[in-house]
Short mmCIF file of C-alpha atoms in Angstrom, two decimals:
data_model
loop_
_atom_site.label_atom_id
_atom_site.label_comp_id
_atom_site.label_asym_id
_atom_site.label_seq_id
_atom_site.Cartn_x
_atom_site.Cartn_y
_atom_site.Cartn_z
CA MET A 1 0.00 0.00 0.00
CA PRO A 2 2.15 2.88 -1.22
CA GLY A 3 1.64 6.52 -0.21
CA ILE A 4 0.54 8.18 2.99
CA SER A 5 -3.09 8.92 2.01
CA GLN A 6 -3.33 12.41 3.46
CA LYS A 7 -6.74 13.51 4.77
CA THR A 8 -8.18 16.68 3.24
CA TYR A 9 -11.84 16.43 4.33
CA VAL A 10 -12.49 16.06 8.08
CA LEU A 11 -15.91 17.61 8.71
CA ASP A 12 -18.41 14.80 9.33
CA THR A 13 -16.10 11.95 8.37
CA HIS A 14 -12.51 11.67 7.17
CA ARG A 15 -11.84 11.43 3.44
CA LEU A 16 -8.98 11.85 1.01
CA ARG A 17 -11.18 14.13 -1.13
CA ASP A 18 -14.13 16.39 -0.32
CA PRO A 19 -17.61 15.07 -1.21
CA GLU A 20 -18.05 17.27 -4.28
CA GLU A 21 -14.79 16.02 -5.81
CA THR A 22 -15.68 12.40 -5.11
CA LEU A 23 -19.11 12.82 -6.70
CA ALA A 24 -17.55 14.42 -9.80
CA ILE A 25 -15.17 11.47 -10.18
CA VAL A 26 -17.88 8.80 -9.96
CA LYS A 27 -20.61 10.61 -11.91
CA PRO A 28 -19.51 9.25 -15.34
CA PHE A 29 -19.83 5.67 -14.01
CA LEU A 30 -23.23 5.88 -12.29
CA LYS A 31 -25.15 4.60 -15.32
CA GLN A 32 -22.71 1.71 -15.76
CA MET A 33 -23.32 0.71 -12.14
CA GLY A 34 -27.08 0.91 -12.53
CA ILE A 35 -27.55 3.92 -10.26
CA SER A 36 -30.73 5.56 -11.54
CA ARG A 37 -31.64 8.02 -8.82
CA ILE A 38 -30.17 10.01 -5.92
CA ALA A 39 -33.12 11.28 -3.88
CA ASN A 40 -33.07 13.75 -0.99
CA LEU A 41 -35.14 12.28 1.88
CA THR A 42 -34.28 14.96 4.46
CA GLY A 43 -37.58 16.86 4.30
CA LEU A 44 -39.66 13.78 5.09
CA ASP A 45 -38.67 14.08 8.77
CA ARG A 46 -38.58 17.02 11.14
CA VAL A 47 -35.00 16.38 12.29
CA GLY A 48 -33.34 17.97 9.27
CA LEU A 49 -30.06 16.03 9.17
CA PRO A 50 -29.26 15.48 5.46
CA THR A 51 -30.14 11.97 4.28
CA VAL A 52 -30.40 10.56 0.75
CA MET A 53 -31.42 7.31 -0.92
CA VAL A 54 -29.57 5.92 -3.94
CA THR A 55 -31.42 3.42 -6.11
CA ARG A 56 -30.03 0.59 -8.27
CA PRO A 57 -33.12 -1.20 -9.63
CA ASN A 58 -31.11 -4.12 -11.04
CA SER A 59 -29.07 -4.65 -7.89
CA ARG A 60 -28.13 -8.20 -7.00
CA SER A 61 -28.44 -7.41 -3.29
CA VAL A 62 -30.47 -4.45 -1.97
CA ALA A 63 -31.79 -1.97 -4.52
CA VAL A 64 -31.55 1.04 -2.20
CA SER A 65 -28.52 2.47 -0.39
CA LEU A 66 -28.71 5.27 2.16
CA GLY A 67 -26.30 8.10 2.86
CA LYS A 68 -25.98 10.72 5.58
CA GLY A 69 -23.81 13.69 6.54
CA LEU A 70 -23.86 17.24 7.83
CA SER A 71 -24.33 18.58 4.29
CA LEU A 72 -26.38 17.36 1.35
CA SER A 73 -23.26 16.75 -0.74
CA ALA A 74 -21.71 14.70 2.07
CA ALA A 75 -24.89 12.62 2.32
CA GLN A 76 -24.95 12.14 -1.45
CA ALA A 77 -21.33 11.00 -1.49
CA SER A 78 -22.02 8.64 1.42
CA GLY A 79 -25.00 7.03 -0.31
CA VAL A 80 -23.34 6.78 -3.72
CA MET A 81 -20.20 5.23 -2.25
CA GLU A 82 -22.31 2.61 -0.47
CA ALA A 83 -24.06 1.77 -3.74
CA ILE A 84 -20.73 1.62 -5.57
CA GLU A 85 -19.17 -0.80 -3.09
CA SER A 86 -22.20 -3.07 -3.31
CA TRP A 87 -21.99 -3.08 -7.13
CA HIS A 88 -18.33 -4.09 -6.95
CA ALA A 89 -19.00 -6.93 -4.49
CA GLU A 90 -21.81 -8.28 -6.69
CA ARG A 91 -19.53 -8.47 -9.72
CA ILE A 92 -16.16 -9.71 -8.53
CA GLU A 93 -13.64 -10.10 -11.36
CA LEU A 94 -10.73 -11.51 -9.35
CA PRO A 95 -9.24 -14.95 -10.07
CA LEU A 96 -10.80 -17.70 -7.95
CA ARG A 97 -9.44 -21.05 -6.82
CA LEU A 98 -11.50 -24.21 -6.38
CA SER A 99 -9.94 -26.28 -3.64
CA SER A 100 -10.55 -27.84 -0.26
CA PHE A 101 -9.08 -26.25 2.84
CA ALA A 102 -6.97 -29.37 3.33
CA ASP A 103 -5.45 -29.01 -0.13
CA LEU A 104 -4.57 -25.37 0.58
CA ALA A 105 -2.42 -26.38 3.54
CA GLN A 106 0.79 -25.32 1.78
CA ASP A 107 -0.54 -21.82 1.13
CA ARG A 108 -1.43 -19.00 3.49
CA VAL A 109 -5.13 -19.24 4.38
CA VAL A 110 -7.29 -17.07 6.61
CA ASP A 111 -7.67 -18.51 10.13
CA ILE A 112 -10.76 -20.61 9.43
CA ASP A 113 -11.23 -21.69 13.04
CA ARG A 114 -11.74 -18.06 14.17
CA LEU A 115 -14.15 -16.97 11.45
CA PRO A 116 -17.77 -16.41 12.54
CA ARG A 117 -20.15 -19.26 11.81
CA VAL A 118 -23.85 -19.33 10.97
CA THR A 119 -26.82 -21.29 12.21
CA GLY A 120 -27.10 -24.60 10.39
CA GLY A 121 -23.71 -24.24 8.72
CA GLN A 122 -20.94 -26.80 9.02
CA PHE A 123 -17.51 -26.34 7.48
CA ASP A 124 -15.97 -29.38 5.80
CA PRO A 125 -12.19 -28.94 5.36
CA HIS A 126 -12.09 -31.74 2.79
CA ARG A 127 -14.84 -30.43 0.54
CA ALA A 128 -13.83 -28.26 -2.42
CA MET A 129 -15.04 -24.67 -2.39
CA LEU A 130 -14.13 -21.38 -4.06
CA TRP A 131 -11.48 -19.13 -2.54
CA VAL A 132 -10.47 -15.58 -3.42
CA GLN A 133 -7.07 -14.11 -2.69
CA GLY A 134 -6.58 -11.25 -0.27
CA ARG A 135 -3.60 -9.71 1.44
CA VAL A 136 -2.57 -9.71 5.09
CA LEU A 137 -1.90 -6.26 6.52
CA PRO A 138 0.61 -4.78 6.94
CA SER A 139 2.90 -7.44 5.42
CA ASP A 140 0.99 -7.55 2.11
CA GLN A 141 1.43 -11.33 1.99
CA THR A 142 -1.20 -13.16 -0.05
CA CYS A 143 -3.91 -15.08 1.79
CA TRP A 144 -6.90 -17.17 0.65
CA VAL A 145 -10.38 -16.26 1.92
CA PRO A 146 -13.69 -18.14 1.42
CA TYR A 147 -15.34 -16.57 -1.62
CA GLU A 148 -18.77 -16.79 -0.01
CA MET A 149 -17.63 -14.21 2.60
CA VAL A 150 -16.75 -11.69 -0.12
CA ASP A 151 -19.34 -12.15 -2.89
CA THR A 152 -22.70 -10.36 -2.41
CA ASP A 153 -24.62 -11.55 -5.46
CA TYR A 154 -27.68 -12.69 -3.54
CA THR A 155 -29.66 -13.60 -6.65
CA THR A 156 -28.15 -17.09 -6.41
CA SER A 157 -26.99 -19.47 -3.72
CA PRO A 158 -23.33 -18.93 -2.77
CA VAL A 159 -21.41 -20.14 -5.82
CA GLY A 160 -18.85 -22.74 -4.83
CA GLY A 161 -19.51 -22.20 -1.14
CA GLN A 162 -20.54 -24.33 1.81
CA ARG A 163 -22.98 -21.92 3.52
CA ALA A 164 -20.68 -22.19 6.51
CA PHE A 165 -19.82 -18.50 6.97
CA PRO A 166 -21.79 -15.22 7.09
CA ARG A 167 -22.72 -13.90 3.65
CA THR A 168 -23.16 -10.21 4.40
CA THR A 169 -21.65 -6.82 3.57
CA ASN A 170 -19.96 -6.55 6.97
CA GLY A 171 -16.44 -5.23 6.31
CA LEU A 172 -17.22 -4.01 2.79
CA ALA A 173 -16.16 -0.40 2.24
CA SER A 174 -15.12 2.10 -0.40
CA GLY A 175 -12.76 5.04 -0.37
CA ASN A 176 -10.76 7.41 -2.49
CA ASP A 177 -7.80 5.04 -2.28
CA VAL A 178 -7.13 1.56 -0.93
CA ILE A 179 -5.77 2.76 2.42
CA GLU A 180 -8.82 4.92 3.08
CA ALA A 181 -11.19 2.12 2.06
CA SER A 182 -9.28 -0.36 4.27
CA CYS A 183 -9.59 1.93 7.30
CA HIS A 184 -13.36 2.28 6.77
CA ALA A 185 -13.77 -1.49 6.33
CA ILE A 186 -11.75 -2.31 9.45
CA CYS A 187 -13.64 0.26 11.53
CA GLU A 188 -16.92 -1.29 10.44
CA LEU A 189 -15.78 -4.73 11.62
CA ILE A 190 -14.60 -3.28 14.95
CA GLU A 191 -17.92 -1.44 15.31
CA ARG A 192 -20.06 -4.53 14.67
CA ASP A 193 -17.95 -6.57 17.10
CA ALA A 194 -18.24 -3.84 19.75
CA THR A 195 -22.01 -3.55 19.31
CA THR A 196 -22.43 -7.31 19.62
CA LEU A 197 -20.38 -7.39 22.82
CA TRP A 198 -22.38 -4.44 24.23
CA HIS A 199 -25.62 -6.23 23.39
CA HIS A 200 -24.54 -9.43 25.13
CA GLN A 201 -23.23 -7.82 28.30
CA GLY A 202 -26.56 -6.21 29.13
CA ALA A 203 -27.53 -2.70 30.22
CA THR A 204 -24.76 -0.14 30.63
CA PRO A 205 -24.89 3.55 31.63
CA ARG A 206 -25.52 6.16 28.95
CA VAL A 207 -23.16 8.95 28.03
CA ASP A 208 -24.15 12.19 29.78
CA PRO A 209 -25.04 14.43 26.81
CA ALA A 210 -23.74 17.48 28.69
CA THR A 211 -20.21 16.02 28.49
CA VAL A 212 -20.20 15.93 24.67
CA ASP A 213 -18.01 18.88 23.74
CA ASP A 214 -17.67 18.50 19.96
CA PRO A 215 -19.65 21.27 18.16
CA ARG A 216 -20.57 19.01 15.24
CA CYS A 217 -22.03 16.40 17.55
CA ARG A 218 -23.80 19.11 19.53
CA GLN A 219 -25.33 20.39 16.29
CA ALA A 220 -26.80 16.96 15.55
CA MET A 221 -27.96 16.46 19.13
CA ASP A 222 -29.65 19.89 19.15
CA ARG A 223 -31.61 18.89 16.04
CA PHE A 224 -33.02 15.86 17.84
CA SER A 225 -33.95 18.01 20.82
CA ALA A 226 -35.60 20.66 18.64
CA ALA A 227 -37.58 17.90 16.90
CA GLY A 228 -38.97 16.75 20.24
CA LEU A 229 -37.18 13.41 20.22
CA GLU A 230 -35.46 11.69 23.10
CA LEU A 231 -31.87 10.57 22.58
CA GLY A 232 -29.72 7.94 24.22
CA ILE A 233 -25.96 7.58 23.65
CA TRP A 234 -23.91 4.58 24.77
CA ASP A 235 -20.14 4.22 24.65
CA THR A 236 -19.74 0.70 23.22
CA THR A 237 -15.94 0.86 22.87
CA SER A 238 -14.50 -2.63 23.33
CA ASP A 239 -11.15 -3.87 24.61
CA ILE A 240 -9.73 -2.97 21.19
CA GLY A 241 -9.74 0.65 22.33
CA ILE A 242 -11.11 2.27 19.15
CA ALA A 243 -14.05 4.60 19.89
CA SER A 244 -17.48 3.12 19.19
CA PHE A 245 -20.92 4.47 20.04
CA ARG A 246 -24.56 3.48 19.76
CA CYS A 247 -27.33 6.10 19.54
CA ALA A 248 -31.09 5.65 19.77
CA ILE A 249 -33.82 8.22 19.11
CA GLY A 250 -37.56 8.03 19.51
CA GLU A 251 -40.69 9.94 20.42
CA ILE A 252 -40.69 11.29 23.97
CA GLY A 253 -42.19 8.93 26.50
CA GLY A 254 -42.24 6.04 24.06
CA ALA A 255 -45.17 7.47 22.09
CA ALA A 256 -45.91 5.60 18.90
CA GLY A 257 -43.69 6.65 16.02
CA HIS A 258 -40.61 5.78 14.09
CA ILE A 259 -37.31 5.24 15.89
CA GLY A 260 -33.72 5.52 14.78
CA ILE A 261 -30.71 3.50 15.90
CA GLY A 262 -27.17 4.19 14.73
CA ASP A 263 -23.66 2.95 15.41
CA GLY A 264 -20.32 4.53 14.65
CA CYS A 265 -16.65 3.68 15.04
CA HIS A 266 -13.55 5.76 14.32
CA PRO A 267 -10.18 6.49 15.95
CA ASP A 268 -11.43 10.06 16.52
CA ARG A 269 -14.20 9.74 19.11
CA ALA A 270 -16.03 12.82 17.79
CA ILE A 271 -16.29 11.29 14.31
CA ALA A 272 -17.38 7.95 15.82
CA LEU A 273 -20.19 9.63 17.76
CA LEU A 274 -21.19 11.81 14.81
CA ARG A 275 -21.48 8.71 12.62
CA ALA A 276 -23.77 7.10 15.18
CA LEU A 277 -25.92 10.24 15.50
CA THR A 278 -26.36 10.75 11.77
CA GLU A 279 -27.01 7.03 11.24
CA ALA A 280 -29.78 7.18 13.84
CA ALA A 281 -31.39 10.00 11.84
CA GLN A 282 -30.88 7.97 8.65
CA THR A 283 -32.48 4.84 10.15
CA ARG A 284 -35.53 6.82 11.26
CA LEU A 285 -35.89 8.24 7.74
CA THR A 286 -35.52 4.76 6.29
CA TYR A 287 -38.68 3.75 8.16
CA ILE A 288 -40.51 6.99 7.38
CA SER A 289 -39.76 6.77 3.65
CA GLY A 290 -40.18 3.00 3.33
CA ALA A 291 -37.15 3.18 1.06
CA ARG A 292 -35.37 -0.08 1.80
CA ASP A 293 -36.50 -3.13 -0.14
CA ASP A 294 -35.12 -5.55 2.47
CA LEU A 295 -37.50 -4.49 5.25
CA ASP A 296 -40.40 -6.83 6.02
CA PRO A 297 -43.85 -5.19 5.64
CA GLU A 298 -44.62 -6.35 9.18
CA GLU A 299 -42.04 -3.85 10.45
CA PHE A 300 -44.41 -1.04 9.43
CA SER A 301 -47.41 -2.38 11.34
CA ASP A 302 -48.82 -0.38 14.27
CA SER A 303 -47.81 -3.11 16.73
CA ALA A 304 -44.21 -3.17 15.47
CA ARG A 305 -43.94 0.62 15.64
CA SER A 306 -45.33 0.64 19.17
CA TRP A 307 -42.98 -2.12 20.29
CA ARG A 308 -39.92 -0.34 18.87
CA SER A 309 -40.95 2.96 20.46
CA ARG A 310 -41.35 1.36 23.87
CA TYR A 311 -38.06 -0.50 23.44
CA VAL A 312 -36.10 2.71 22.76
CA HIS A 313 -37.82 4.59 25.59
CA ASP A 314 -37.20 1.78 28.10
CA LEU A 315 -33.58 1.47 26.92
CA ILE A 316 -32.98 5.18 27.51
CA ASP A 317 -35.03 5.38 30.70
CA GLY A 318 -33.32 2.31 32.18
CA SER A 319 -29.77 3.58 31.67
CA PRO A 320 -28.45 6.35 33.94
CA ALA A 321 -26.53 9.05 32.07
CA THR A 322 -23.31 8.80 34.08
CA ASP A 323 -20.68 8.12 31.41
CA ASP A 324 -18.36 10.97 30.40
CA PHE A 325 -17.73 11.45 26.67
CA SER A 326 -14.15 12.54 27.40
CA SER A 327 -13.34 9.17 28.96
CA CYS A 328 -13.64 7.49 25.56
CA PRO A 329 -10.24 7.00 23.86
CA THR A 330 -9.49 9.21 20.89
CA TYR A 331 -6.74 9.49 18.29
CA VAL A 332 -6.63 12.27 15.73
CA THR A 333 -4.23 11.79 12.83
CA GLU A 334 -3.55 13.56 9.55
CA SER A 335 -3.40 10.52 7.28
CA PHE A 336 -5.11 7.20 6.67
CA SER A 337 -1.71 5.52 6.81
CA GLU A 338 -1.46 6.57 10.46
CA ASP A 339 -5.02 5.42 11.10
CA LEU A 340 -4.30 2.04 9.52
CA SER A 341 -1.19 1.52 11.62
CA LEU A 342 -3.13 2.50 14.74
CA LEU A 343 -6.00 0.11 13.96
CA LEU A 344 -3.67 -2.81 13.28
CA THR A 345 -1.72 -2.18 16.49
CA HIS A 346 -4.89 -2.06 18.61
CA LEU A 347 -6.28 -5.21 17.01
CA ALA A 348 -3.01 -7.08 17.55
CA SER A 349 -3.01 -6.06 21.22
CA VAL A 350 -6.11 -8.22 21.81
CA GLY A 351 -5.01 -11.13 19.64
CA MET A 352 -6.51 -10.08 16.31
CA ASP A 353 -3.23 -10.45 14.46
CA GLN A 354 -4.56 -11.44 11.02
CA VAL A 355 -6.27 -8.62 9.13
CA VAL A 356 -7.00 -9.57 5.52
CA THR A 357 -8.30 -7.27 2.79
CA VAL A 358 -9.56 -8.29 -0.64
CA ASP A 359 -9.18 -5.49 -3.18
CA LEU A 360 -12.30 -5.38 -5.37
CA SER A 361 -11.39 -2.11 -7.13
CA ARG A 362 -11.75 -1.67 -10.89
CA PRO A 363 -8.80 0.02 -12.65
CA GLU A 364 -11.08 2.16 -14.84
CA ILE A 365 -12.80 3.75 -11.80
CA ASP A 366 -10.76 6.03 -9.55
CA ILE A 367 -12.42 4.66 -6.41
CA ALA A 368 -11.17 1.87 -4.17
CA VAL A 369 -13.38 -0.92 -2.80
CA VAL A 370 -12.17 -3.55 -0.33
CA ARG A 371 -13.60 -6.31 1.76
CA ALA A 372 -11.88 -6.81 5.11
CA VAL A 373 -11.93 -10.07 7.07
CA ILE A 374 -10.62 -10.22 10.65
CA PRO A 375 -10.74 -13.67 12.27
CA GLY A 376 -11.71 -13.50 15.93
CA LEU A 377 -14.14 -10.58 15.76
CA GLU A 378 -17.84 -11.15 16.34
CA ALA A 379 -20.42 -10.89 13.57
CA PRO A 380 -23.44 -8.54 13.99
CA HIS A 381 -25.70 -9.92 16.71
CA ASP A 382 -28.88 -9.03 14.78
CA ASP A 383 -28.09 -11.24 11.78
CA LEU A 384 -30.80 -13.90 11.60
CA ASP A 385 -28.26 -16.74 11.50
CA PHE A 386 -25.88 -15.27 14.11
CA ILE A 387 -23.93 -17.63 16.36
CA ALA A 388 -22.12 -16.09 19.30
CA GLY A 389 -18.36 -16.60 19.16
CA PRO A 390 -15.83 -16.76 22.01
CA ARG A 391 -15.79 -12.98 22.62
CA ALA A 392 -19.56 -12.72 22.96
CA GLN A 393 -19.71 -15.86 25.07
CA ALA A 394 -17.05 -14.45 27.40
CA VAL A 395 -19.03 -11.29 28.25
CA THR A 396 -22.18 -13.30 29.05
CA SER A 397 -20.48 -15.93 31.22
#
């Protein structure tokens, strides 16, 4: 990974380029990737945090991606980049290898024993399956990864797979270069692991909103308050030591209405919290707009809305706001190279010493897309086929 990948945009996230420049670069390729519409959803809710939907009618996974930010252009870039990374993962053009795990013994293979498993799945080391080649960071050594963990063409059963591992977009990310994309992908895996651990360990105190001193986060929080919504913030940072937060918003007193839940992870705790806040606004707008095609109609029933509203209210009401935002670790760097080194060091400190990325980028498009796989981290707890791994089991024992 050559270069230092200097950050130039640091408002509501960290990027190599500002949103307008990124959008200008990808605009000529939107038709090729099936992106037919970028719609501004912001005005459908009273919160006012910019949120957009990006549609790909012929998608092989979900047809709608969502984006958020503190400006409309930032939200547009966020949504378009999510759609772009999905398109790449649905149409992988990398060489594949058909082999059993046993026959790959002479090559470097991802640590199969520490990968998350799924309900009903059983891995057979002597059965041939498809593998795709990634690289171990920071050594850049090649490493084989199960193809079914990277491919997201959900129009068919996993080609050449065993249905033994999660087939999701967890760890899929895009960026203006490979280092930036890798940092985003790794942070997503750390975030999902942290949220799963938080979920399994039970109720924890909330962050006292008065201790949040970042003006961007305060701006988002003030919008929720002005909209008459109650807000809960939880510091979900795990033993890895990279800031992670969960936010929940809902009608005051648990009154019937749409809720929003968001998670965020970043070395800079302010960016991590801001991601969680804006994602909570995005989730609420997802329900209001009915935009996502992967939501069950039952989720829009009166009973489901009432249950979710009560859940958020009880979650907030049952957690004392005694945590201090300033107690969350934070690291502010000027480059993605520094962020990557920091992330790898923190992961290694808790035994996550194999970080593999599969580069899905296309040479004709000046955008990087990677899929990261980190054996040992927990999968999202709300996946339907989730099986708790050693880390989740440890916090519940």
